[in-house]
PDB file of C-alpha atoms in Angstrom:
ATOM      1  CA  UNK A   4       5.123 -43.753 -23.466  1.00 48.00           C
ATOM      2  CA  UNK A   5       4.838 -40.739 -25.993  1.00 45.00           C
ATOM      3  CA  UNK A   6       5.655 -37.293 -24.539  1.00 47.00           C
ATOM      4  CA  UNK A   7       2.580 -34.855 -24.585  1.00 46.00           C
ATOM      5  CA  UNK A   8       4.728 -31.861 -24.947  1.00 47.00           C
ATOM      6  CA  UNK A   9       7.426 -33.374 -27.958  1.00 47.00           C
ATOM      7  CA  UNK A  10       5.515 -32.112 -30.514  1.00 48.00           C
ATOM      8  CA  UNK A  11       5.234 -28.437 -29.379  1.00 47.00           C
ATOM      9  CA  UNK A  12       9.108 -28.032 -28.078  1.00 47.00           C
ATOM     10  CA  UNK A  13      10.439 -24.735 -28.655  1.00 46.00           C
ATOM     11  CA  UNK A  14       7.054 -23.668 -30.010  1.00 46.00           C
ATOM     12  CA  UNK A  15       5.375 -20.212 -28.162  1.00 46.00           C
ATOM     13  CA  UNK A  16       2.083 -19.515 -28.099  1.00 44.00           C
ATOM     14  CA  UNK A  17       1.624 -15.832 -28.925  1.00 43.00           C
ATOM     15  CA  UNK A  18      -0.819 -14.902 -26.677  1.00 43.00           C
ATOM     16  CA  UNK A  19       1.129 -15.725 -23.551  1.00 40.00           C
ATOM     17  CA  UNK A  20       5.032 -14.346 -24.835  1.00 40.00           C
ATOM     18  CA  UNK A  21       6.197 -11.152 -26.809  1.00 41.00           C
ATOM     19  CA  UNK A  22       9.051 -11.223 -29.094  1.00 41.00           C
ATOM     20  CA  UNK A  23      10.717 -10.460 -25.787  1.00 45.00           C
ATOM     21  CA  UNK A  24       9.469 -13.685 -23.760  1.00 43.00           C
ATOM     22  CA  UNK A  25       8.055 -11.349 -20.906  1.00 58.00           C
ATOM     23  CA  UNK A  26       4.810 -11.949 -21.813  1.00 72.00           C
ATOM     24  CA  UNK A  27       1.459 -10.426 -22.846  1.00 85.00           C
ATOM     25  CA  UNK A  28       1.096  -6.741 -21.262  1.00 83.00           C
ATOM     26  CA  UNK A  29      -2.405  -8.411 -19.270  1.00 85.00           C
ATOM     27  CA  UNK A  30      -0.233 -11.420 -18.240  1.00 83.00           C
ATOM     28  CA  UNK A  31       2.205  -8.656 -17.089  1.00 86.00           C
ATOM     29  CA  UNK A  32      -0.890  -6.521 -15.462  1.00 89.00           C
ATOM     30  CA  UNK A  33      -1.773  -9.331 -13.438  1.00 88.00           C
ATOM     31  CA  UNK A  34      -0.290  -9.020 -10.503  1.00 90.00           C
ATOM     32  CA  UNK A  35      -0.054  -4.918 -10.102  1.00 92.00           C
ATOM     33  CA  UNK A  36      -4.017  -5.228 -10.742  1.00 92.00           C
ATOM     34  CA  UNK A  37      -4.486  -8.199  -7.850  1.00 93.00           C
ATOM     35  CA  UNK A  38      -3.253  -5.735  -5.510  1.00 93.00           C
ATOM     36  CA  UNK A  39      -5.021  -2.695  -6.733  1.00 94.00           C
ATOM     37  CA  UNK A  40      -7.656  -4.578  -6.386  1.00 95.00           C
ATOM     38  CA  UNK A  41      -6.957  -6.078  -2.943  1.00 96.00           C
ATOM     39  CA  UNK A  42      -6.196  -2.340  -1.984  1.00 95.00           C
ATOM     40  CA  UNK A  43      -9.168  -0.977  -3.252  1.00 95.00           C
ATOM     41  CA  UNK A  44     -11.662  -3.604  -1.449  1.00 96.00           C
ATOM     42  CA  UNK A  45      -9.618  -2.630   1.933  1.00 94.00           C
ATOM     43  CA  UNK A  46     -10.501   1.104   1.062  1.00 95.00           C
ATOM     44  CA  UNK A  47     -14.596   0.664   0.356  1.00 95.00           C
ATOM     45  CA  UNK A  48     -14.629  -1.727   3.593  1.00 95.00           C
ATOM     46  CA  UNK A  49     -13.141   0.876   5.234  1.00 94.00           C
ATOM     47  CA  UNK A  50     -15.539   3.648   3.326  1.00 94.00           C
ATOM     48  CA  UNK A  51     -18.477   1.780   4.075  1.00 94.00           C
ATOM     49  CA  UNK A  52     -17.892   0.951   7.904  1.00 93.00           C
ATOM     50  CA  UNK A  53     -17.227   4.186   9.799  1.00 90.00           C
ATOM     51  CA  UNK A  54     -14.341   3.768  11.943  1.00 92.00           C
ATOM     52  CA  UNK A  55     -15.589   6.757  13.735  1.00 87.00           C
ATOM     53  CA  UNK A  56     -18.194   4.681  15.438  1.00 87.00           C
ATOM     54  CA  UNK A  57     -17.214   2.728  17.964  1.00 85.00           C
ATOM     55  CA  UNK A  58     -17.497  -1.270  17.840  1.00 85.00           C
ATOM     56  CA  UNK A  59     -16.702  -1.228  14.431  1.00 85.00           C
ATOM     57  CA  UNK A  60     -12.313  -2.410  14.832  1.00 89.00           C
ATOM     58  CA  UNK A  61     -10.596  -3.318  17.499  1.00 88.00           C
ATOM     59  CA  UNK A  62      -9.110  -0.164  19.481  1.00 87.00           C
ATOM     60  CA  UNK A  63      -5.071  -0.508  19.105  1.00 88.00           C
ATOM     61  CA  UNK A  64      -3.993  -1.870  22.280  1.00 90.00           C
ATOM     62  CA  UNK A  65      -1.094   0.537  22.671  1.00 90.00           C
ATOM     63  CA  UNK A  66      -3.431   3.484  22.917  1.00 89.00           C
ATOM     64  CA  UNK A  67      -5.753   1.109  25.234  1.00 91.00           C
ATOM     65  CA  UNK A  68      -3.099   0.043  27.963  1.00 94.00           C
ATOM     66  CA  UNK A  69      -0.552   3.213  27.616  1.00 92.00           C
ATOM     67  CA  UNK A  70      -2.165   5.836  26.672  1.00 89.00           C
ATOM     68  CA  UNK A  71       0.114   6.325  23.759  1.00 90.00           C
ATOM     69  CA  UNK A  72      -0.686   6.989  20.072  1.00 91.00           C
ATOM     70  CA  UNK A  73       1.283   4.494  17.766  1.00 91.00           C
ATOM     71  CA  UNK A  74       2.674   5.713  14.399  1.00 91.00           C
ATOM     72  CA  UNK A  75      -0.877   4.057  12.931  1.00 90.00           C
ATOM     73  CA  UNK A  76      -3.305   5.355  15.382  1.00 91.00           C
ATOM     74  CA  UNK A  77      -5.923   7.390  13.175  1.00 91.00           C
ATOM     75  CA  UNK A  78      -5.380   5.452   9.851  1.00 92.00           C
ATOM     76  CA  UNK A  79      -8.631   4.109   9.901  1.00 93.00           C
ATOM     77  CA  UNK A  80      -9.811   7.026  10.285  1.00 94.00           C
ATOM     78  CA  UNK A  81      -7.818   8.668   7.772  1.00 95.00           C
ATOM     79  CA  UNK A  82      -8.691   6.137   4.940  1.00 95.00           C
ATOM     80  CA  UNK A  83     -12.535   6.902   5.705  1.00 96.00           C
ATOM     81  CA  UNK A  84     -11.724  10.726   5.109  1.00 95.00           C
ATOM     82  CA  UNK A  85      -9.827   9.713   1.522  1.00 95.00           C
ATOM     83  CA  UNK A  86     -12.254   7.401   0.516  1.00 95.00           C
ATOM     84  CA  UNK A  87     -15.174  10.713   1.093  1.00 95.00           C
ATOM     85  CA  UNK A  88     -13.002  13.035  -0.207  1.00 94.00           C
ATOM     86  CA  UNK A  89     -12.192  15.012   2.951  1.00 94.00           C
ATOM     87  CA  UNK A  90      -8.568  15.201   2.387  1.00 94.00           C
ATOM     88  CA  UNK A  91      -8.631  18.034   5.596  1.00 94.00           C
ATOM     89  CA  UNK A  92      -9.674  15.383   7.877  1.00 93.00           C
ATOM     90  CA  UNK A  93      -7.664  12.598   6.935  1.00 94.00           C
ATOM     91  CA  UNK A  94      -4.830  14.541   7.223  1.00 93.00           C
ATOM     92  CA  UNK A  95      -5.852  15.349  10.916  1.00 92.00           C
ATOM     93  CA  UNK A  96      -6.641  12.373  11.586  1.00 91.00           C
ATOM     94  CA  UNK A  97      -3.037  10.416  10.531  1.00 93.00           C
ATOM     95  CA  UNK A  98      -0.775  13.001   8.518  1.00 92.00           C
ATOM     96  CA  UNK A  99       1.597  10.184   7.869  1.00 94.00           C
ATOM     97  CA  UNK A 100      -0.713   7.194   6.509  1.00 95.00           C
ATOM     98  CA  UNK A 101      -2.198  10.109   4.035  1.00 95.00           C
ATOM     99  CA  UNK A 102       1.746  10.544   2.561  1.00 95.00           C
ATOM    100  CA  UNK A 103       1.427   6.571   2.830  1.00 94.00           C
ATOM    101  CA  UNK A 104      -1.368   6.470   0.265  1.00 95.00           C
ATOM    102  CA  UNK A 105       0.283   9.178  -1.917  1.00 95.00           C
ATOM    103  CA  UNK A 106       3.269   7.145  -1.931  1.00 94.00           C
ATOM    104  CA  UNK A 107       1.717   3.805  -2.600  1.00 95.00           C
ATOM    105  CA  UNK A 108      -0.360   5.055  -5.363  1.00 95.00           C
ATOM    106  CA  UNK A 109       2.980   6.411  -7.013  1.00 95.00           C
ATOM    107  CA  UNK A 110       5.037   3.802  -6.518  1.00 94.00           C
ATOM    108  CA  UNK A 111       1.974   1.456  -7.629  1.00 94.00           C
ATOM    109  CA  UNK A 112       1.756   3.833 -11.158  1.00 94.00           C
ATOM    110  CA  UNK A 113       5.579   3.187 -11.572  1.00 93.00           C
ATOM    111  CA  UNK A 114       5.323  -0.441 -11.464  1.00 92.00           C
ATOM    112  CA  UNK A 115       2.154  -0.160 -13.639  1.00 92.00           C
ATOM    113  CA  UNK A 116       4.071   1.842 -16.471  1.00 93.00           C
ATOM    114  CA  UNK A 117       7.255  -0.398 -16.178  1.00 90.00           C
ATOM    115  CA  UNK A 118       4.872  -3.815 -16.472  1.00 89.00           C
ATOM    116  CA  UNK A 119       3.298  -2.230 -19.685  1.00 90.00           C
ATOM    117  CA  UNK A 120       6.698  -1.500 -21.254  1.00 89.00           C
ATOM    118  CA  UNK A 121       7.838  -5.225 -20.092  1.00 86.00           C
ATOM    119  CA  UNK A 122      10.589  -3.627 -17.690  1.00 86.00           C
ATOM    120  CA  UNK A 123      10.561  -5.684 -14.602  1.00 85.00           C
ATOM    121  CA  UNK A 124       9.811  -3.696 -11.732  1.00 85.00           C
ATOM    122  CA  UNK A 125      12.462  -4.099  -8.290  1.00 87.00           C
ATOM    123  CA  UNK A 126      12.307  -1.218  -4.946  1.00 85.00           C
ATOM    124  CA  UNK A 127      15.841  -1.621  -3.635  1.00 88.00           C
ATOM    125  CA  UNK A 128      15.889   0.853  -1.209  1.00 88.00           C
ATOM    126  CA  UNK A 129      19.251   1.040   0.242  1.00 93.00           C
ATOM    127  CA  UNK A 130      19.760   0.940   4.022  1.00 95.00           C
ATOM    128  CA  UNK A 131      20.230   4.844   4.549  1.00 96.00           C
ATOM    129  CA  UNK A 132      16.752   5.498   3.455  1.00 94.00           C
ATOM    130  CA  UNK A 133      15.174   2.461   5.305  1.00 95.00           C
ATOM    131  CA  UNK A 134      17.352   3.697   8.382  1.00 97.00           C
ATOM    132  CA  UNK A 135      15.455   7.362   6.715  1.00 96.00           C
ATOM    133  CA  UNK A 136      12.010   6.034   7.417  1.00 94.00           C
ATOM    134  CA  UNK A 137      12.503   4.375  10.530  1.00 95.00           C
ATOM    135  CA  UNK A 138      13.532   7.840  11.858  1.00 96.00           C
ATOM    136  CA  UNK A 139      11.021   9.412  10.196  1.00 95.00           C
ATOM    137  CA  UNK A 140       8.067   6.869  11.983  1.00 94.00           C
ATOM    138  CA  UNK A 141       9.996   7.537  15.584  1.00 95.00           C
ATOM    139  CA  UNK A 142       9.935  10.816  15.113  1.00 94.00           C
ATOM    140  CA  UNK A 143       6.330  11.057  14.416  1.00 93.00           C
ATOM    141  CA  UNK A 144       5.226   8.350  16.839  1.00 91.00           C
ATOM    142  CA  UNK A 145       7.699  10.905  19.542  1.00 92.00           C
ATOM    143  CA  UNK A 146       6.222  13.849  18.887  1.00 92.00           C
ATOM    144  CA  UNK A 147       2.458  13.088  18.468  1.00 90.00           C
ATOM    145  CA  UNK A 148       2.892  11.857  21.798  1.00 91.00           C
ATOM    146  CA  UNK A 149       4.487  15.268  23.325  1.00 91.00           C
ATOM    147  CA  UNK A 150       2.151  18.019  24.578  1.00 89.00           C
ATOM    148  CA  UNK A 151       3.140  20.212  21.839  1.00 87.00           C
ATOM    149  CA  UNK A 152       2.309  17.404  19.048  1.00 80.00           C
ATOM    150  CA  UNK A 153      -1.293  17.450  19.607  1.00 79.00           C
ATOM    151  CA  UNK A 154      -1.722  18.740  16.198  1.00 81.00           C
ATOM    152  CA  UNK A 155      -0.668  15.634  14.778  1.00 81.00           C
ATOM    153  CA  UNK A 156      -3.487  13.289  17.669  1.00 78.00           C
ATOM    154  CA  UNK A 157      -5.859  11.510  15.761  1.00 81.00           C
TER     155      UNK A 157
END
């Protein structure tokens, strides 16, 4: 039996390698733009469908059987604000999922500009600054909860 491929060995097709073998900059793009685009669908669902009004989502069961707001409570909300521009309100409504969506659209552009050069694109965070952000969620979750956090209630 003849081998399909023995006549093409170590040839490359051009439009799917660079002199570099990484590939084309779409074949690169591909991924980054699946979630943009994954991201983006969430966002007009969630621009479209008022989480304002009730029936719309389920309520978060924390808030429903303790009374407490979780470190999410409000990001519904707060995507519907972004998505209509009201930057004021979203920021009421969940100050940390709004530095959530800063951060996701710059870490997104990062691995955008690094897939365009053909540098491959890794977030190693090392444990101090996951430890960071765990702290960071408690605290919020803490004091949105405390009398004096009602600033930060959704």
């Amino acid at each position: 039996m003849r081998d399909v491929n023995a006549d093409n060995r170590g040839a490359t097709d051009s439009r799917w390698t660079t002199q570099s073998g990484t590939g084309t900059v779409l074949g690169r793009l591909a991924v980054p733009a699946g979630v943009l685009a994954a991201v983006a669908g969430a966002f007009a669902y969630v621009g479209a469908v008022d989480p304002n009004e009730p029936g719309h989502y389920p309520v978060c069961p924390l808030l429903r059987f303790t009374g407490l707001y979780c470190p999410g409570c409000g990001g519904l909300r707060s995507a519907h604000a972004v998505v209509h521009g009201d930057v004021a309100a979203a920021l009421q409504d969940n100050a940390l999922a709004v530095v959530g969506y800063a951060l996701f659209a710059v870490v997104w552009t990062v691995w955008v500009v690094r897939a365009v050069r053909g540098r491959p694109f890794r977030l190693d965070l090392p444990a101090a600054q996951l430890w960071a952000a765990g702290a960071l969620l408690l605290v919020f979750t803490v004091v949105r909860n405390l009398p004096f956090g009602g600033w930060l209630h959704p």
